[in-house]
Coordinates of N, CA, C and O in Angstrom, one line a residue:
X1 N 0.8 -1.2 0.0 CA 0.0 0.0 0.0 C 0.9 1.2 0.0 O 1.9 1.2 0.8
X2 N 0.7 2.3 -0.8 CA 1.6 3.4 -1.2 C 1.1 4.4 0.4 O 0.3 4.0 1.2
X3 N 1.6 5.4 0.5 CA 1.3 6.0 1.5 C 0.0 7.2 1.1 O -0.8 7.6 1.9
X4 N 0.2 7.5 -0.4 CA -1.2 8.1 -0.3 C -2.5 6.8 -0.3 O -3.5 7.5 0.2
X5 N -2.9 5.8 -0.4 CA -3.6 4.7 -0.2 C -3.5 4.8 1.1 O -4.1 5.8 1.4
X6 N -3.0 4.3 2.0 CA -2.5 4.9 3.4 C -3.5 6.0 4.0 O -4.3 6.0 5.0
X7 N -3.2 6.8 3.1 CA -4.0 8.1 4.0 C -5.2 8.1 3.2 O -6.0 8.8 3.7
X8 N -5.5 7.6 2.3 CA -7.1 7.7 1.5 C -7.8 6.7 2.4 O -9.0 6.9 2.6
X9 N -7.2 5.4 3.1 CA -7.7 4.8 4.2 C -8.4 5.3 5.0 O -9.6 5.0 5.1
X10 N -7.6 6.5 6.1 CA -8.2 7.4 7.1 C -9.1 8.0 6.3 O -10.3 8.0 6.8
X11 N -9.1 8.5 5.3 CA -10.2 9.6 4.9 C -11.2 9.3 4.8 O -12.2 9.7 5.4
X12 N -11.1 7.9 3.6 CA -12.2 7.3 4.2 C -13.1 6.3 5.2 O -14.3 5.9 5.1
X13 N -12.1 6.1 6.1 CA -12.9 5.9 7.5 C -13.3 7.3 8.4 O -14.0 7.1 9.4
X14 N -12.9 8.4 8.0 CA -14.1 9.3 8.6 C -15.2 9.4 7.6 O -16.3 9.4 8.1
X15 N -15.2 9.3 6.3 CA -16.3 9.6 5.7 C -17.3 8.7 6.0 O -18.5 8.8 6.0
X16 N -16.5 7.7 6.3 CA -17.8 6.7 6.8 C -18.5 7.3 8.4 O -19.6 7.3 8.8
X17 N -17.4 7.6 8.8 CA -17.9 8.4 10.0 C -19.0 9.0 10.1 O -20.0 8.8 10.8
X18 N -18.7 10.2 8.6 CA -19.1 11.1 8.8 C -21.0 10.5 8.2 O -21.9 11.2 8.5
X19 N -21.3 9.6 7.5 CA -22.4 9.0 7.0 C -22.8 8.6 8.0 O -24.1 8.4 7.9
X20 N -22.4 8.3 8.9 CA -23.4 6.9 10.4 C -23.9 8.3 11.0 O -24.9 8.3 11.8
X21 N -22.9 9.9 10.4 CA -24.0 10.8 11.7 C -24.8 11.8 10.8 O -25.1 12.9 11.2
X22 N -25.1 11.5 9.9 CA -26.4 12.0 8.8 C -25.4 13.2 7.9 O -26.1 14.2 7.4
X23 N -24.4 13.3 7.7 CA -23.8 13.8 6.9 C -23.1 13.8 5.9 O -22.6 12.7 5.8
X24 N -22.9 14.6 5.1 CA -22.7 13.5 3.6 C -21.2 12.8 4.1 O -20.6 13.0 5.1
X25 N -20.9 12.1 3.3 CA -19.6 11.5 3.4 C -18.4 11.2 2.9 O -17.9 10.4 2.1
X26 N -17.9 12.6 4.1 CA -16.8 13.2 3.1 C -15.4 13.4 4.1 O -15.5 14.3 4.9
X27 N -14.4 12.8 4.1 CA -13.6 12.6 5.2 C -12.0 12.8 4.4 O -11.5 12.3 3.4
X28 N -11.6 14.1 5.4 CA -9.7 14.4 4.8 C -8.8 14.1 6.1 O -9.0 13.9 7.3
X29 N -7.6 14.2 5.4 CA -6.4 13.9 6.6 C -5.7 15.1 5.5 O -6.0 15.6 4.4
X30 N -4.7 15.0 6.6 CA -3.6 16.1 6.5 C -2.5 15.3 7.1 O -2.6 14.8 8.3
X31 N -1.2 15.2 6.1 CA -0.2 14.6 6.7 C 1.2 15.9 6.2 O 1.2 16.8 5.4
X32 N 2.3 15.4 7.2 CA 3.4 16.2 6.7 C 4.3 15.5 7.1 O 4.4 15.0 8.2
X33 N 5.2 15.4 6.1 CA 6.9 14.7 6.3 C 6.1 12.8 6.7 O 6.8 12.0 7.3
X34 N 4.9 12.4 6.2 CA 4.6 11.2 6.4 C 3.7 11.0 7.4 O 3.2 9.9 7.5
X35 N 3.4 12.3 8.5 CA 3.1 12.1 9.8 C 1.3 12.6 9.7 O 0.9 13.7 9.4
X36 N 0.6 11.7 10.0 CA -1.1 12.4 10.1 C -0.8 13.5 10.9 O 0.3 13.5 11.6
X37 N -1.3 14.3 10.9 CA -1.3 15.9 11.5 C -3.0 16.4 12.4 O -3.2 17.0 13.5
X38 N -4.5 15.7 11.0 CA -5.2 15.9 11.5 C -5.9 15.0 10.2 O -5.4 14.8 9.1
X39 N -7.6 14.6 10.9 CA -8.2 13.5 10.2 C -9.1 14.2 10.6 O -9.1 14.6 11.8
X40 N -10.6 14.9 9.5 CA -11.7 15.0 9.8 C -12.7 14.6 9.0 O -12.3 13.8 8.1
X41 N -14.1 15.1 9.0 CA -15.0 14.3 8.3 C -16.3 15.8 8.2 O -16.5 16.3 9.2
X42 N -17.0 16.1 7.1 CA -17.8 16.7 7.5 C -18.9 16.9 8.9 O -19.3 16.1 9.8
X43 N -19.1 18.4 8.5 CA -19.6 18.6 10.0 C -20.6 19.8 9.7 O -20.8 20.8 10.5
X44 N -21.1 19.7 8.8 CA -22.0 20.6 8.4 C -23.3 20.8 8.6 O -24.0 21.8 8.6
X45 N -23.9 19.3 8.7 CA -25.4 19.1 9.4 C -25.1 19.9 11.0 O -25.5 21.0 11.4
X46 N -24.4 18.9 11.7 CA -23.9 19.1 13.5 C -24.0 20.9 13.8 O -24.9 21.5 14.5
X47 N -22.9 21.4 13.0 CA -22.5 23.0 13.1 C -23.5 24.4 13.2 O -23.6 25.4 13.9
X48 N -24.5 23.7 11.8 CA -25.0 24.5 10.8 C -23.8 25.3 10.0 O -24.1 26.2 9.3
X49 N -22.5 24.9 10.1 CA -22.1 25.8 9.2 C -21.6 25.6 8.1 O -20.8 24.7 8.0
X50 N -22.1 26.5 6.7 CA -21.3 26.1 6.1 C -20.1 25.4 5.2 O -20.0 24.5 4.4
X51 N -19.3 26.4 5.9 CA -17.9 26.0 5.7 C -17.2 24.8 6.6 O -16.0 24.4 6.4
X52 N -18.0 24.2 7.4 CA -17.7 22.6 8.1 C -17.4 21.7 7.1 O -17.8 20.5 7.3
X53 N -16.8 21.8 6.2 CA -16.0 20.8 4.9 C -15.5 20.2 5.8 O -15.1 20.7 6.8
X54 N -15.3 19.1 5.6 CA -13.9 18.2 6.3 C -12.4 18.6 5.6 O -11.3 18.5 6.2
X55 N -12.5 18.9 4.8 CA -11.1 19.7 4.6 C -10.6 21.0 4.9 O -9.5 21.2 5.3
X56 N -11.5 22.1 4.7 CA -11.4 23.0 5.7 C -11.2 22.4 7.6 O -10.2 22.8 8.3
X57 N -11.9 21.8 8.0 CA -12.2 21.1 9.4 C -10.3 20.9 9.7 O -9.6 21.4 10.5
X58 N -10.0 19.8 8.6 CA -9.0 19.1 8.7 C -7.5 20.4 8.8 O -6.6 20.6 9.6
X59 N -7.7 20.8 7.8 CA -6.8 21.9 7.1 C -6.4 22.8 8.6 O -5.4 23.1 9.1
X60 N -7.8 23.1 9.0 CA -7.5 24.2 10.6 C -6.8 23.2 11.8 O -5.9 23.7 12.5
X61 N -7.1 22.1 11.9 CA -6.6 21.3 12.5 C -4.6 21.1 12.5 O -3.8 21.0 13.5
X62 N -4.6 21.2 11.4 CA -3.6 20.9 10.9 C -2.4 22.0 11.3 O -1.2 21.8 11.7
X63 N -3.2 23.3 10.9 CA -2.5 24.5 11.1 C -2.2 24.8 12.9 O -1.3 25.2 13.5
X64 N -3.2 24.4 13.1 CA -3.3 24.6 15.2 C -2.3 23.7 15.3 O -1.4 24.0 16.1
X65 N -2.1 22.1 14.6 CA -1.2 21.2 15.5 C 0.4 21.7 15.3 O 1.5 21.6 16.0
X66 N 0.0 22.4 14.1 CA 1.6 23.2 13.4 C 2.4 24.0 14.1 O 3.6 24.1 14.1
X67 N 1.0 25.3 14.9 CA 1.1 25.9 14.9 C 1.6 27.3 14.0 O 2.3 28.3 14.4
X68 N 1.3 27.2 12.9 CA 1.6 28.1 11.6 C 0.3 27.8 10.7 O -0.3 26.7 10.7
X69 N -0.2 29.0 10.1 CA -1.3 29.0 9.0 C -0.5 27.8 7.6 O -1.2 27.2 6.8
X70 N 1.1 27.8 7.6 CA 1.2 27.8 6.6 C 1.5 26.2 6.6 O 2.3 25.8 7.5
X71 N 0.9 25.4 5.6 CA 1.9 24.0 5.8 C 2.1 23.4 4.4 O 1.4 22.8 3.7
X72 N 3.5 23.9 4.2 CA 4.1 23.8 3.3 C 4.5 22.2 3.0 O 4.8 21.6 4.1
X73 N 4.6 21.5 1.8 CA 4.9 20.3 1.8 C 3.8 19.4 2.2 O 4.0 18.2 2.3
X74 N 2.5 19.9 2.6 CA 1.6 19.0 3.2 C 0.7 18.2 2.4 O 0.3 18.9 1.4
X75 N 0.4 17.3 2.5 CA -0.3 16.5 1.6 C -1.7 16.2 2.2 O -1.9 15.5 3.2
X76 N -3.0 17.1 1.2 CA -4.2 16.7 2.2 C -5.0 15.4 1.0 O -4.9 15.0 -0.2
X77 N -5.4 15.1 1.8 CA -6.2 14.0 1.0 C -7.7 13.8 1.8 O -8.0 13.7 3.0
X78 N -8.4 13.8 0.5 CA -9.7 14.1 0.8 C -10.7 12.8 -0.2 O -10.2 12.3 -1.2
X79 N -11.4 12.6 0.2 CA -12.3 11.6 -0.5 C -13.3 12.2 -2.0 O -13.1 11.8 -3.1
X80 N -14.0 13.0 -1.5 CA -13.9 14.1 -2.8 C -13.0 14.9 -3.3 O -12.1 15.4 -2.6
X81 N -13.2 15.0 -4.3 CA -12.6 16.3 -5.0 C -12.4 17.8 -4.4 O -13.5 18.4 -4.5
X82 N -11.9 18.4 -4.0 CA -12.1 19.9 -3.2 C -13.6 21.1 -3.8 O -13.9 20.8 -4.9
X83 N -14.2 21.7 -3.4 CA -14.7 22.7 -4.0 C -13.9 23.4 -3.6 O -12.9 23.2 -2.9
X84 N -14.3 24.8 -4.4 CA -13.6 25.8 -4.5 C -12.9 26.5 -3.2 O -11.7 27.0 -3.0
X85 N -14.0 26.4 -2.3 CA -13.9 26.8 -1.4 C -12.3 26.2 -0.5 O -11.5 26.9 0.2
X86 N -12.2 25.2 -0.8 CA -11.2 24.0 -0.1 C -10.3 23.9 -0.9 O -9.2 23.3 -0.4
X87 N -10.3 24.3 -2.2 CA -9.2 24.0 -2.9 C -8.3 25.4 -2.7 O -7.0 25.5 -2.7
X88 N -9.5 26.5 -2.4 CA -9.0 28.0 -2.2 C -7.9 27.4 -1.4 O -6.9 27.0 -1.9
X89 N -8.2 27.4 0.4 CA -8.2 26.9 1.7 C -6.5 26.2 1.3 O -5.6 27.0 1.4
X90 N -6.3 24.9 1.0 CA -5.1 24.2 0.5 C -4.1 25.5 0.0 O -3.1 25.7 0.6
X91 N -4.5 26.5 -1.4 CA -3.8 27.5 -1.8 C -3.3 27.9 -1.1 O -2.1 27.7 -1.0
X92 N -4.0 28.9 0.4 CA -3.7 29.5 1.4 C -3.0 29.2 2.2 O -2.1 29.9 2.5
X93 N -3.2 27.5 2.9 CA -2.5 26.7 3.3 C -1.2 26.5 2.6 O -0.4 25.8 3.3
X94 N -0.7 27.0 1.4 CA 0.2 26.1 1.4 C 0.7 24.9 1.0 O 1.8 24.7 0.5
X95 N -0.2 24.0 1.1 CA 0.0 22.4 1.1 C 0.6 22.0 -0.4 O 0.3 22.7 -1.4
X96 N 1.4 20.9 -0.4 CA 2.0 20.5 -1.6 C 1.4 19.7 -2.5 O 1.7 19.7 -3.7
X97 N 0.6 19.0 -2.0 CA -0.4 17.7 -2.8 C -1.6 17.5 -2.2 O -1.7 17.1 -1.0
X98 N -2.7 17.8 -2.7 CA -3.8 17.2 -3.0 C -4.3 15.7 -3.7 O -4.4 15.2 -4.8
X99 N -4.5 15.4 -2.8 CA -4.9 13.7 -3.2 C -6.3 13.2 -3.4 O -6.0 12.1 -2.9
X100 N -7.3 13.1 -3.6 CA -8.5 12.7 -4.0 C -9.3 11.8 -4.4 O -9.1 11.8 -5.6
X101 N -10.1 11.2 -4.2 CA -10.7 9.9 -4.5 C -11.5 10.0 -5.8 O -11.0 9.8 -7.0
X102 N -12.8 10.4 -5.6 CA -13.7 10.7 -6.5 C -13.9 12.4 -7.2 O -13.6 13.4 -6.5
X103 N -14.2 12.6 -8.1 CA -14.1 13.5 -9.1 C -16.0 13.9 -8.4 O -17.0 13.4 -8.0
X104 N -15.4 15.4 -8.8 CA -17.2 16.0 -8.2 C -17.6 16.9 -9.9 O -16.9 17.8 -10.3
X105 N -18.5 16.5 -10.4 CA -18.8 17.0 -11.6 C -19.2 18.3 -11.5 O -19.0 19.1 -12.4
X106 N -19.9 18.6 -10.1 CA -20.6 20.0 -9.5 C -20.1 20.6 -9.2 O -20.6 21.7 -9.4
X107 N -19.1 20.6 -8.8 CA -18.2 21.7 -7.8 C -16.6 21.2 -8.2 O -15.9 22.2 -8.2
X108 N -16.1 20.5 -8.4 CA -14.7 20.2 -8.3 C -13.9 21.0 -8.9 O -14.2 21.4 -10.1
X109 N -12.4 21.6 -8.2 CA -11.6 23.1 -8.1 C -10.6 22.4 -8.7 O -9.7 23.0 -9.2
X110 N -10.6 20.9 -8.7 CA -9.0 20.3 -8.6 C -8.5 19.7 -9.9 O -7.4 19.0 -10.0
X111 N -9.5 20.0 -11.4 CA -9.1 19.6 -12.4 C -10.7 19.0 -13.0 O -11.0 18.7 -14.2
X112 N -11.4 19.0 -12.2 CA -13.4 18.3 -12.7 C -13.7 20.2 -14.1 O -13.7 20.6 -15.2
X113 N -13.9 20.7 -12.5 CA -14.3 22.5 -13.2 C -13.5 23.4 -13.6 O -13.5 24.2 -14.6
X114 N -12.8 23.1 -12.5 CA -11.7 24.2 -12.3 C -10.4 23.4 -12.0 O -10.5 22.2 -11.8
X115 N -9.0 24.3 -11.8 CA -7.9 23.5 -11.6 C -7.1 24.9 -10.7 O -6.0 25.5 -10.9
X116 N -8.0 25.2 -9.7 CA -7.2 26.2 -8.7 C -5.6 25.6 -8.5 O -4.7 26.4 -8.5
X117 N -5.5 24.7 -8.3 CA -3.4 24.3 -7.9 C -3.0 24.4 -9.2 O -1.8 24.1 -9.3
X118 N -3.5 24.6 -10.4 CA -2.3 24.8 -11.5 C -2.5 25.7 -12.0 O -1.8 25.9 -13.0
X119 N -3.6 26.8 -11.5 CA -3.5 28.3 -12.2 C -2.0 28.9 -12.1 O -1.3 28.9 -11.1
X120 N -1.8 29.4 -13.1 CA -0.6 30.4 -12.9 C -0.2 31.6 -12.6 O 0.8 32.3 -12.5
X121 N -2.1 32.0 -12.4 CA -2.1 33.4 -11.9 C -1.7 33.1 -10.7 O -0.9 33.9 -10.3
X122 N -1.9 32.2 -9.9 CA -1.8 32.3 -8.4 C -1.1 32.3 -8.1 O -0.3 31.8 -8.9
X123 N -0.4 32.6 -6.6 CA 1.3 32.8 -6.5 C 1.6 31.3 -5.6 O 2.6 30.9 -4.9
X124 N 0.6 30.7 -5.8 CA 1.0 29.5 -5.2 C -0.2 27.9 -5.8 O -1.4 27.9 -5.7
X125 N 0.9 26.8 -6.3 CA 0.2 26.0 -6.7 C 0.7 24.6 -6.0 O 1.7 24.3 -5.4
X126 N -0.5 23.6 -6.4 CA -0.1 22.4 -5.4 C -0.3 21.1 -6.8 O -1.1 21.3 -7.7
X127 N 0.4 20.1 -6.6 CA 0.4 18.7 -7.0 C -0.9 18.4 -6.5 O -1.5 18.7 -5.5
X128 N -1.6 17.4 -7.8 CA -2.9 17.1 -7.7 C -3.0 15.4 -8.5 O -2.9 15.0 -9.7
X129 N -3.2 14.4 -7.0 CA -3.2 13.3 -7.4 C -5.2 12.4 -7.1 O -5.6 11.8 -6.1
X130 N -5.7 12.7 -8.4 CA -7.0 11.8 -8.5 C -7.2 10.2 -8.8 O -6.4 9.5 -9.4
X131 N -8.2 9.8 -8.3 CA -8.6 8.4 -8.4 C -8.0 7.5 -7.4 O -8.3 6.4 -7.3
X132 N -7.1 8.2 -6.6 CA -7.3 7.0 -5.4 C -8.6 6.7 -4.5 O -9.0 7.6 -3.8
X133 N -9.3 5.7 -4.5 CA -10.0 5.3 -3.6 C -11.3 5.6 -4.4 O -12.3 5.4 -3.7
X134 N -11.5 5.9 -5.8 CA -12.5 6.2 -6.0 C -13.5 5.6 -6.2 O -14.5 6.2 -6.5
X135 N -13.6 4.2 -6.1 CA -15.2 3.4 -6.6 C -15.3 3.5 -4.8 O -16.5 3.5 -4.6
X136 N -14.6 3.6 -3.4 CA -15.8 3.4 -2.7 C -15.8 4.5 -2.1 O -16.0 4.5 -0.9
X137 N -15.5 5.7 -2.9 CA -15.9 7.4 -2.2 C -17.0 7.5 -2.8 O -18.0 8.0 -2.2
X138 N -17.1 6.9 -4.4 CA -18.5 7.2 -4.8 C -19.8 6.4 -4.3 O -20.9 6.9 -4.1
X139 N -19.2 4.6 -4.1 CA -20.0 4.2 -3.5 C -20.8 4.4 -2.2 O -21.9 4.0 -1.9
X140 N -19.6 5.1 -1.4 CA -20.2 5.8 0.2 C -21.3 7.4 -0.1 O -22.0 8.0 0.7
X141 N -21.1 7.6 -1.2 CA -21.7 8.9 -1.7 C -22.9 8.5 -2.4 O -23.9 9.0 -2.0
X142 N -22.7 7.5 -3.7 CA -24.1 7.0 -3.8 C -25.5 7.0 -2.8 O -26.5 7.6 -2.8
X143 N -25.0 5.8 -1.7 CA -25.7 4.6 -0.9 C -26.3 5.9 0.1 O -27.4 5.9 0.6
X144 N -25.1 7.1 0.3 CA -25.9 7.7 1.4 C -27.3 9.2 0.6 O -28.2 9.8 1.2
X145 N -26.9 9.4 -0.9 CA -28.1 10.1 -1.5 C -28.9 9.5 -1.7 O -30.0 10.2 -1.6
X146 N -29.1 7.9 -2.0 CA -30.3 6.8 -2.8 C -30.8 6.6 -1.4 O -31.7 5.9 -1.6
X147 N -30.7 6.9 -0.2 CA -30.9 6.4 1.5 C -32.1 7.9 1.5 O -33.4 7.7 1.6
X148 N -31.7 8.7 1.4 CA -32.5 10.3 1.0 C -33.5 10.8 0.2 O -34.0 11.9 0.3
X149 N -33.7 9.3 -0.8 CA -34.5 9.9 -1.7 C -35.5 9.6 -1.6 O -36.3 10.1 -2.3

């Protein structure tokens, strides 16, 4: 098992997490120099808030355990694709690699819609690795919309 498989593991055992507590299911880690840093999972039903992404969630995590906004070299890995919002979030952050399971046709920043880490306007871009883990990010994504309808 490669170490991004490794950490698409954790991500997606919070996403499953995050499905057993009525939330869609969507679960990131944050690792640096190999080391988990922070593992979350949507939190956006629980909060009410918006921006409760689990990569955002994760991302702040990450920065508190750092102690620095900035985490250079970090590799977040998320079960979805980023929205904009999250892919912003990573820019700001810093982070070196983005890792990804499933592709979001709706929203995705990371190469679906948009490709925020390889604009060249921005003064900062990130490595962007898709399709790890992706038949059971979609399957955990499926099973919990077709549960809804």
């Amino acid at each position: 098992m490669t170490d991004d498989q490794a950490l698409m593991e954790m991500a997606l055992a919070e996403a499953r997490r995050a499905g057993e507590r009525g939330e869609v299911p969507i679960g990131a880690v944050v690792a640096i120099e190999g080391a988990v840093v922070a593992a979350r999972h949507n939190e956006r039903e629980r909060t009410g808030d918006p921006t409760a992404h689990a990569e955002i969630l994760a991302l702040r995590d990450a920065a508190a355990a750092q102690g620095s906004s900035r985490l250079d070299g970090a590799t977040l890995a998320t079960t979805l694709e980023p929205c904009p919002m999250c892919a912003g979030a990573a820019l700001t952050a810093r982070v070196g690699r983005v890792v990804f399971a499933a592709e979001d046709p709706k929203a995705g920043a990371c190469g679906t819609l948009y490709n925020l880490g390889a604009d060249p306007r921005l003064n900062h871009n990130f490595d962007v690795v898709p399709g790890i883990g992706r038949e059971e990010s979609a399957a955990l994504l499926r099973g919990f919309f077709a549960a809804r309808r």
